[in-house]
């Protein structure tokens, strides 16, 4: 399916990483200066320090992660009283999603910095950090494990969203139910993408009776017209992106597919911006998400509808890039804060934080479904996902009316997915 780094030494960074948001990868501000927000309950205790693996470097950046982080810290620390009256302090470490070495470097920096937990900003190379984090007793918390090895086991990690397999299985199920039996998806030419296709997408498609084909493009220089032509020439019932490096990639591929007169169902992974860019031309296109997103606000139930409006306000105020990665990052950090406030551990240590989050049962997440964490076979707290279809100009709605539950029997074929 489908993601966004640093300290040099503990002593050096202790002097500079003293604010509620610590950015070691850029100079972006957490209060981007949009609309004014009324003061809420401000946190006043000692900060709780967490690390963020932020895909802000290299050819596959996810700028929305920074926006979502900035917005979430503003909301958590100034509106809802932090984590049990303690502000959250984010040590922002920029990674290159094509380089496991940058992930390893950030993991070591987080250990030196003394963080008590880390946030997975849709890091394709997150598995490279796990030996370091586990040895230090620092859990990894995220929305979706974009690395299949990370998502295959449960040790020292918890994810509030579904596994990547759930999105693919859910999408393929929906295609099958609609009588569509062919699919071509393109993706960045990275080892993880080949692994997902070879070990997950192709065999699941075969199991569901759908002929699935793939094509790859160089991450730094995709030729969108050529990609669109590759998709269209086979005339598959559905085609598009398996994962989305960023919204701009989705926008350009969507426009290219329209230019080559492709008439099948356009699937654009976790993107939202194309809904505005294409306008009425986007109708019929589909995307996935673990959380509710602004184009689908009219279809969202409460409390997701009200929470989505809160998230939208803070994300707009933070400035920068919005979209799926901003809302997913915002939701992840807010759910960490709310869960740890509702049931604060005696000490905010890595193992205690992990135990609290893994102990969540029937917990209503901020923008997603109810979660039950701590499964013996999966680090994910749910398998439910949203498959959106563009229904009108700048509007989306779930194809099933709400969350879709992928087949448990199919998910059992994928380690860590069920």
Short mmCIF file of C-alpha atoms in Angstrom, two decimals:
data_model
loop_
_atom_site.label_atom_id
_atom_site.label_comp_id
_atom_site.label_asym_id
_atom_site.label_seq_id
_atom_site.Cartn_x
_atom_site.Cartn_y
_atom_site.Cartn_z
CA UNK A 1 0.00 0.00 0.00
CA UNK A 2 1.64 3.40 1.62
CA UNK A 3 4.89 8.03 4.76
CA UNK A 4 7.56 11.35 6.71
CA UNK A 5 15.35 12.98 12.01
CA UNK A 6 18.00 14.51 14.48
CA UNK A 7 20.33 14.96 17.29
CA UNK A 8 24.09 14.84 17.10
CA UNK A 9 24.82 14.05 20.71
CA UNK A 10 22.77 14.12 23.87
CA UNK A 11 24.79 16.84 25.52
CA UNK A 12 24.68 19.16 22.53
CA UNK A 13 20.98 18.77 21.95
CA UNK A 14 20.01 19.04 25.59
CA UNK A 15 20.76 22.73 25.23
CA UNK A 16 18.61 23.30 22.16
CA UNK A 17 15.81 20.73 22.37
CA UNK A 18 13.94 22.48 25.18
CA UNK A 19 10.75 23.61 23.50
CA UNK A 20 7.48 21.74 23.16
CA UNK A 21 8.37 20.95 19.55
CA UNK A 22 12.01 20.13 18.78
CA UNK A 23 12.83 20.10 15.10
CA UNK A 24 16.28 18.79 14.24
CA UNK A 25 15.48 18.60 10.55
CA UNK A 26 14.00 21.97 9.62
CA UNK A 27 13.10 25.40 10.93
CA UNK A 28 9.34 25.07 10.57
CA UNK A 29 7.21 26.65 13.26
CA UNK A 30 4.44 24.93 15.17
CA UNK A 31 2.19 27.98 14.96
CA UNK A 32 2.07 28.68 11.24
CA UNK A 33 -0.04 31.76 11.77
CA UNK A 34 -3.38 30.93 10.17
CA UNK A 35 -6.70 31.50 11.90
CA UNK A 36 -6.77 32.39 15.58
CA UNK A 37 -7.66 29.64 18.04
CA UNK A 38 -9.18 30.36 21.42
CA UNK A 39 -7.00 29.35 24.39
CA UNK A 40 -7.83 26.04 26.04
CA UNK A 41 -6.34 24.05 28.93
CA UNK A 42 -2.58 24.58 28.74
CA UNK A 43 -0.16 21.97 30.08
CA UNK A 44 2.15 23.14 32.85
CA UNK A 45 4.14 20.14 34.11
CA UNK A 46 7.48 18.67 33.12
CA UNK A 47 7.64 17.77 29.39
CA UNK A 48 7.27 14.21 28.15
CA UNK A 49 9.78 13.71 25.36
CA UNK A 50 9.01 11.54 22.33
CA UNK A 51 10.90 11.06 19.07
CA UNK A 52 9.46 11.35 15.56
CA UNK A 53 10.83 9.46 12.57
CA UNK A 54 9.92 12.15 10.04
CA UNK A 55 10.30 11.39 6.28
CA UNK A 56 11.46 14.92 5.50
CA UNK A 57 14.57 14.04 3.46
CA UNK A 58 15.34 12.26 0.20
CA UNK A 59 13.12 11.60 -2.83
CA UNK A 60 10.08 10.27 -0.93
CA UNK A 61 9.32 13.05 1.55
CA UNK A 62 6.00 13.36 3.39
CA UNK A 63 5.64 17.04 4.29
CA UNK A 64 2.25 16.41 5.88
CA UNK A 65 3.94 14.60 8.78
CA UNK A 66 5.57 17.88 9.87
CA UNK A 67 2.29 19.78 9.53
CA UNK A 68 0.39 17.16 11.51
CA UNK A 69 3.04 17.09 14.22
CA UNK A 70 3.07 20.86 14.61
CA UNK A 71 -0.73 21.03 14.74
CA UNK A 72 -1.01 18.14 17.21
CA UNK A 73 1.53 19.61 19.64
CA UNK A 74 -0.33 22.94 19.59
CA UNK A 75 -3.63 21.19 20.26
CA UNK A 76 -2.29 18.81 22.91
CA UNK A 77 -0.24 21.35 24.85
CA UNK A 78 -2.54 24.38 24.62
CA UNK A 79 -6.04 22.95 24.33
CA UNK A 80 -6.35 19.64 26.18
CA UNK A 81 -3.79 20.07 28.95
CA UNK A 82 -0.99 17.98 27.47
CA UNK A 83 -0.54 14.43 28.71
CA UNK A 84 -1.91 14.44 32.25
CA UNK A 85 -0.96 18.16 32.52
CA UNK A 86 2.51 17.56 31.07
CA UNK A 87 3.36 19.03 27.64
CA UNK A 88 4.50 16.70 24.92
CA UNK A 89 7.94 17.53 23.49
CA UNK A 90 8.63 16.11 20.03
CA UNK A 91 12.22 15.46 18.99
CA UNK A 92 11.82 15.67 15.22
CA UNK A 93 14.43 13.63 13.35
CA UNK A 94 14.42 13.78 9.55
CA UNK A 95 14.83 10.49 7.73
CA UNK A 96 15.26 9.46 4.11
CA UNK A 97 12.71 6.75 3.34
CA UNK A 98 15.14 5.19 0.86
CA UNK A 99 17.93 4.86 3.44
CA UNK A 100 17.81 2.49 6.44
CA UNK A 101 21.01 4.17 7.65
CA UNK A 102 19.16 7.43 8.32
CA UNK A 103 16.57 5.54 10.39
CA UNK A 104 19.34 3.87 12.39
CA UNK A 105 20.98 7.26 12.96
CA UNK A 106 17.71 8.71 14.30
CA UNK A 107 17.13 5.72 16.57
CA UNK A 108 20.56 6.22 18.13
CA UNK A 109 19.90 9.93 18.53
CA UNK A 110 16.59 9.22 20.27
CA UNK A 111 18.35 6.93 22.75
CA UNK A 112 20.90 9.66 23.46
CA UNK A 113 18.11 12.22 23.84
CA UNK A 114 16.30 10.12 26.45
CA UNK A 115 12.92 9.94 24.69
CA UNK A 116 10.35 7.62 26.31
CA UNK A 117 8.60 6.67 23.05
CA UNK A 118 8.93 7.18 19.31
CA UNK A 119 6.38 7.95 16.60
CA UNK A 120 6.55 6.16 13.26
CA UNK A 121 5.91 8.86 10.63
CA UNK A 122 5.08 6.29 7.92
CA UNK A 123 8.71 5.16 7.75
CA UNK A 124 9.34 2.55 5.06
CA UNK A 125 12.60 1.56 6.79
CA UNK A 126 11.26 1.41 10.36
CA UNK A 127 12.48 -2.18 10.86
CA UNK A 128 16.05 -0.87 10.90
CA UNK A 129 15.31 1.00 14.14
CA UNK A 130 13.66 -1.80 16.07
CA UNK A 131 16.75 -3.55 17.52
CA UNK A 132 18.03 -0.24 18.89
CA UNK A 133 14.66 0.88 20.27
CA UNK A 134 13.84 -2.50 21.78
CA UNK A 135 17.21 -2.76 23.50
CA UNK A 136 16.63 0.69 25.02
CA UNK A 137 13.02 -0.05 26.07
CA UNK A 138 11.64 2.69 23.79
CA UNK A 139 8.39 1.69 22.03
CA UNK A 140 7.46 2.55 18.46
CA UNK A 141 3.93 3.96 18.04
CA UNK A 142 2.25 4.68 14.74
CA UNK A 143 -0.82 4.64 12.55
CA UNK A 144 0.19 2.15 9.82
CA UNK A 145 3.40 0.07 9.67
CA UNK A 146 4.60 0.90 6.16
CA UNK A 147 7.42 -1.62 6.65
CA UNK A 148 6.10 -5.18 6.37
CA UNK A 149 8.78 -6.60 8.71
CA UNK A 150 7.83 -4.08 11.41
CA UNK A 151 4.17 -5.01 11.03
CA UNK A 152 4.80 -8.76 11.13
CA UNK A 153 5.60 -8.99 14.86
CA UNK A 154 4.28 -7.41 18.06
CA UNK A 155 7.35 -6.78 20.22
CA UNK A 156 7.79 -3.20 21.48
CA UNK A 157 5.34 -1.55 19.05
CA UNK A 158 1.70 -0.58 18.68
CA UNK A 159 -0.20 0.82 15.69
CA UNK A 160 -3.60 2.53 15.98
CA UNK A 161 -4.56 1.89 12.35
CA UNK A 162 -4.86 -1.32 10.32
CA UNK A 163 -1.97 -3.22 8.69
CA UNK A 164 -1.11 -2.46 5.03
CA UNK A 165 -2.65 -5.81 4.07
CA UNK A 166 -6.05 -4.61 5.29
CA UNK A 167 -6.11 -1.74 2.79
CA UNK A 168 -5.14 -3.94 -0.11
CA UNK A 169 -7.49 -6.76 0.86
CA UNK A 170 -10.34 -4.33 1.47
CA UNK A 171 -9.79 -2.60 -1.87
CA UNK A 172 -9.53 -5.90 -3.74
CA UNK A 173 -12.65 -7.19 -2.00
CA UNK A 174 -14.54 -4.10 -3.08
CA UNK A 175 -13.37 -4.53 -6.68
CA UNK A 176 -14.48 -8.15 -6.68
CA UNK A 177 -17.89 -7.28 -5.27
CA UNK A 178 -18.27 -4.70 -8.06
CA UNK A 179 -17.46 -7.36 -10.68
CA UNK A 180 -14.05 -5.87 -11.52
CA UNK A 181 -11.38 -8.53 -12.00
CA UNK A 182 -8.25 -6.69 -13.21
CA UNK A 183 -5.99 -4.10 -11.59
CA UNK A 184 -2.72 -2.36 -12.49
CA UNK A 185 -0.91 -0.38 -9.79
CA UNK A 186 2.31 1.63 -10.05
CA UNK A 187 4.73 2.41 -7.25
CA UNK A 188 8.17 3.83 -6.48
CA UNK A 189 10.95 1.45 -7.47
CA UNK A 190 12.02 0.68 -3.90
CA UNK A 191 12.71 -2.72 -2.27
CA UNK A 192 9.76 -2.37 0.11
CA UNK A 193 7.35 -1.76 -2.78
CA UNK A 194 8.49 -4.91 -4.58
CA UNK A 195 8.15 -6.84 -1.34
CA UNK A 196 4.57 -5.64 -0.81
CA UNK A 197 3.59 -6.52 -4.37
CA UNK A 198 5.34 -9.90 -4.54
CA UNK A 199 4.45 -11.13 -1.06
CA UNK A 200 1.07 -9.52 -0.55
CA UNK A 201 -0.74 -7.86 -3.43
CA UNK A 202 -0.21 -10.48 -6.15
CA UNK A 203 -1.08 -13.55 -4.02
CA UNK A 204 -4.09 -11.85 -2.40
CA UNK A 205 -5.34 -10.80 -5.82
CA UNK A 206 -5.02 -14.36 -7.03
CA UNK A 207 -6.92 -15.61 -3.99
CA UNK A 208 -9.75 -13.18 -4.73
CA UNK A 209 -9.82 -13.88 -8.47
CA UNK A 210 -8.37 -10.53 -9.55
CA UNK A 211 -5.53 -10.27 -12.08
CA UNK A 212 -3.09 -7.82 -10.49
CA UNK A 213 -0.18 -6.27 -12.39
CA UNK A 214 2.46 -3.77 -11.28
CA UNK A 215 4.76 -1.16 -12.80
CA UNK A 216 7.53 0.84 -11.11
CA UNK A 217 9.01 4.30 -11.54
CA UNK A 218 12.23 5.93 -10.27
CA UNK A 219 11.33 7.84 -7.06
CA UNK A 220 13.15 11.01 -8.10
CA UNK A 221 11.91 11.29 -11.69
CA UNK A 222 8.60 9.63 -12.55
CA UNK A 223 7.27 10.00 -16.09
CA UNK A 224 3.57 10.33 -15.39
CA UNK A 225 2.44 10.20 -19.01
CA UNK A 226 4.34 6.95 -19.51
CA UNK A 227 2.92 5.51 -16.29
CA UNK A 228 -0.61 6.48 -17.27
CA UNK A 229 -0.12 4.93 -20.70
CA UNK A 230 1.16 1.72 -19.10
CA UNK A 231 -1.96 1.51 -16.98
CA UNK A 232 -4.34 2.39 -19.79
CA UNK A 233 -2.89 0.09 -22.46
CA UNK A 234 -3.98 -3.02 -20.59
CA UNK A 235 -7.43 -1.52 -20.03
CA UNK A 236 -7.71 -2.87 -16.46
CA UNK A 237 -10.93 -2.40 -14.53
CA UNK A 238 -8.97 -0.34 -11.98
CA UNK A 239 -5.57 1.32 -11.97
CA UNK A 240 -3.46 3.85 -10.13
CA UNK A 241 -1.03 4.11 -7.22
CA UNK A 242 -0.29 1.35 -4.72
CA UNK A 243 1.21 3.88 -2.30
CA UNK A 244 1.51 7.66 -2.49
CA UNK A 245 4.89 9.36 -1.97
CA UNK A 246 2.96 12.64 -1.73
CA UNK A 247 -0.18 14.32 -2.99
CA UNK A 248 1.66 15.89 -5.91
CA UNK A 249 2.39 12.42 -7.30
CA UNK A 250 -1.30 11.55 -7.10
CA UNK A 251 -2.30 14.83 -8.74
CA UNK A 252 0.02 14.34 -11.70
CA UNK A 253 -0.86 10.68 -12.23
CA UNK A 254 -4.58 11.45 -12.01
CA UNK A 255 -4.22 14.22 -14.59
CA UNK A 256 -2.15 11.95 -16.83
CA UNK A 257 -4.74 9.16 -16.61
CA UNK A 258 -7.42 11.60 -17.71
CA UNK A 259 -5.22 12.82 -20.58
CA UNK A 260 -4.77 9.27 -21.94
CA UNK A 261 -8.52 8.69 -21.69
CA UNK A 262 -8.33 5.89 -19.11
CA UNK A 263 -11.90 4.93 -18.23
CA UNK A 264 -11.48 2.43 -15.39
CA UNK A 265 -11.67 3.11 -11.66
CA UNK A 266 -8.78 5.39 -10.66
CA UNK A 267 -7.24 4.36 -7.32
CA UNK A 268 -4.92 6.87 -5.65
CA UNK A 269 -3.83 5.26 -2.36
CA UNK A 270 -4.00 7.75 0.53
CA UNK A 271 -4.29 11.04 -1.37
CA UNK A 272 -6.87 13.81 -0.95
CA UNK A 273 -5.57 16.86 -2.83
CA UNK A 274 -6.52 15.49 -6.26
CA UNK A 275 -10.18 15.77 -5.22
CA UNK A 276 -9.77 19.56 -5.34
CA UNK A 277 -7.34 19.62 -8.29
CA UNK A 278 -9.53 17.54 -10.61
CA UNK A 279 -12.88 18.80 -9.34
CA UNK A 280 -15.78 17.03 -11.10
CA UNK A 281 -13.28 14.93 -13.11
CA UNK A 282 -12.32 13.14 -9.89
CA UNK A 283 -15.80 11.63 -9.43
CA UNK A 284 -15.60 7.84 -9.28
CA UNK A 285 -11.96 7.77 -8.10
CA UNK A 286 -11.14 5.85 -4.92
CA UNK A 287 -8.68 6.23 -2.05
CA UNK A 288 -8.03 4.53 1.27
CA UNK A 289 -7.50 5.84 4.80
CA UNK A 290 -7.42 4.59 8.40
CA UNK A 291 -9.07 7.85 9.56
CA UNK A 292 -11.79 10.23 8.43
CA UNK A 293 -10.56 13.03 6.14
CA UNK A 294 -12.02 16.48 5.28
CA UNK A 295 -13.55 15.63 1.85
CA UNK A 296 -15.69 12.99 3.62
CA UNK A 297 -16.74 15.09 6.61
CA UNK A 298 -20.41 15.05 5.59
CA UNK A 299 -20.43 11.25 5.78
CA UNK A 300 -18.53 10.99 9.08
CA UNK A 301 -20.37 10.01 12.27
CA UNK A 302 -19.88 11.67 15.63
CA UNK A 303 -17.52 12.11 17.36
CA UNK A 304 -15.34 11.84 14.24
CA UNK A 305 -17.20 14.70 12.51
CA UNK A 306 -16.56 17.16 15.36
CA UNK A 307 -12.99 15.93 15.88
CA UNK A 308 -12.26 16.25 12.17
CA UNK A 309 -13.29 19.90 12.28
CA UNK A 310 -10.95 20.42 15.25
CA UNK A 311 -8.09 18.75 13.41
CA UNK A 312 -8.78 20.78 10.28
CA UNK A 313 -8.67 24.03 12.24
CA UNK A 314 -5.33 23.23 13.88
CA UNK A 315 -3.79 21.83 10.70
CA UNK A 316 -4.78 24.92 8.72
CA UNK A 317 -3.43 27.13 11.50
CA UNK A 318 -0.12 25.24 11.44
CA UNK A 319 0.40 26.00 7.76
CA UNK A 320 2.34 23.69 5.47
CA UNK A 321 1.02 20.61 3.71
CA UNK A 322 -2.23 18.99 4.76
CA UNK A 323 -3.70 15.78 3.38
CA UNK A 324 -3.72 12.23 4.69
CA UNK A 325 -0.27 12.31 6.29
CA UNK A 326 -1.06 15.48 8.23
CA UNK A 327 -4.35 14.13 9.57
CA UNK A 328 -2.91 10.69 10.30
CA UNK A 329 0.03 12.16 12.24
CA UNK A 330 -2.29 14.53 14.11
CA UNK A 331 -4.60 11.66 15.07
CA UNK A 332 -1.72 9.42 16.19
CA UNK A 333 -0.24 12.00 18.56
CA UNK A 334 -3.64 13.04 19.92
CA UNK A 335 -4.62 9.42 20.60
CA UNK A 336 -1.33 8.90 22.46
CA UNK A 337 -2.04 11.97 24.60
CA UNK A 338 -5.68 11.10 25.29
CA UNK A 339 -5.00 7.46 26.11
CA UNK A 340 -2.12 8.25 28.48
CA UNK A 341 -4.17 10.98 30.17
CA UNK A 342 -7.19 8.73 30.65
CA UNK A 343 -5.05 6.08 32.30
CA UNK A 344 -1.69 7.62 33.22
CA UNK A 345 1.04 5.14 34.15
CA UNK A 346 2.74 5.51 37.52
CA UNK A 347 5.88 6.56 35.65
CA UNK A 348 6.15 7.71 32.06
CA UNK A 349 8.73 5.16 31.00
CA UNK A 350 8.85 3.36 27.67
CA UNK A 351 7.62 0.00 28.99
CA UNK A 352 4.83 1.65 31.01
CA UNK A 353 3.65 3.70 28.02
CA UNK A 354 3.67 0.62 25.82
CA UNK A 355 1.69 -1.39 28.39
CA UNK A 356 -0.92 1.36 28.68
CA UNK A 357 -1.41 1.65 24.92
CA UNK A 358 -1.44 -2.10 24.37
CA UNK A 359 -4.07 -2.32 27.11
CA UNK A 360 -6.57 -0.16 25.23
CA UNK A 361 -9.90 -1.96 24.80
CA UNK A 362 -12.97 -0.65 22.98
CA UNK A 363 -11.25 2.76 22.88
CA UNK A 364 -12.86 5.32 20.58
CA UNK A 365 -9.99 6.78 18.60
CA UNK A 366 -9.94 10.47 17.66
CA UNK A 367 -10.57 10.14 13.91
CA UNK A 368 -10.84 6.39 13.41
CA UNK A 369 -12.80 3.37 14.70
CA UNK A 370 -12.91 1.86 18.16
CA UNK A 371 -9.62 0.16 18.99
CA UNK A 372 -8.62 -2.91 20.96
CA UNK A 373 -4.85 -3.22 21.16
CA UNK A 374 -2.38 -5.73 22.50
CA UNK A 375 -3.25 -8.67 20.25
CA UNK A 376 -0.88 -11.62 20.46
CA UNK A 377 -0.51 -11.88 16.68
CA UNK A 378 -0.59 -8.27 15.46
CA UNK A 379 0.78 -4.87 16.54
CA UNK A 380 -2.29 -3.23 14.97
CA UNK A 381 -5.28 -2.27 17.10
CA UNK A 382 -7.79 -2.74 14.25
CA UNK A 383 -8.17 -4.17 10.77
CA UNK A 384 -10.97 -1.77 9.83
CA UNK A 385 -10.26 0.70 7.02
CA UNK A 386 -12.05 3.35 5.01
CA UNK A 387 -12.33 3.04 1.24
CA UNK A 388 -13.50 6.40 -0.08
CA UNK A 389 -15.05 7.16 -3.45
CA UNK A 390 -15.33 10.67 -4.86
CA UNK A 391 -19.08 11.22 -5.12
CA UNK A 392 -19.35 14.84 -6.25
CA UNK A 393 -17.26 17.96 -6.74
CA UNK A 394 -14.77 17.96 -3.82
CA UNK A 395 -16.79 15.38 -1.86
CA UNK A 396 -16.02 11.80 -0.79
CA UNK A 397 -17.94 9.06 1.00
CA UNK A 398 -17.08 5.51 2.09
CA UNK A 399 -18.09 2.93 -0.51
CA UNK A 400 -19.69 0.83 2.25
CA UNK A 401 -21.15 3.76 4.21
CA UNK A 402 -18.54 3.40 6.96
CA UNK A 403 -15.55 1.31 7.96
CA UNK A 404 -14.84 -1.78 5.88
CA UNK A 405 -13.63 -4.98 7.57
CA UNK A 406 -11.33 -7.02 5.31
CA UNK A 407 -11.73 -10.80 5.29
CA UNK A 408 -10.07 -12.24 8.43
CA UNK A 409 -9.39 -15.47 6.55
CA UNK A 410 -7.41 -13.64 3.88
CA UNK A 411 -5.58 -11.49 6.44
CA UNK A 412 -4.44 -14.63 8.24
CA UNK A 413 -2.27 -15.38 5.23
CA UNK A 414 -0.15 -12.29 6.00
CA UNK A 415 2.13 -12.35 9.11
CA UNK A 416 1.02 -9.74 11.63
CA UNK A 417 -2.12 -8.74 9.74
CA UNK A 418 -4.68 -10.63 11.81
#
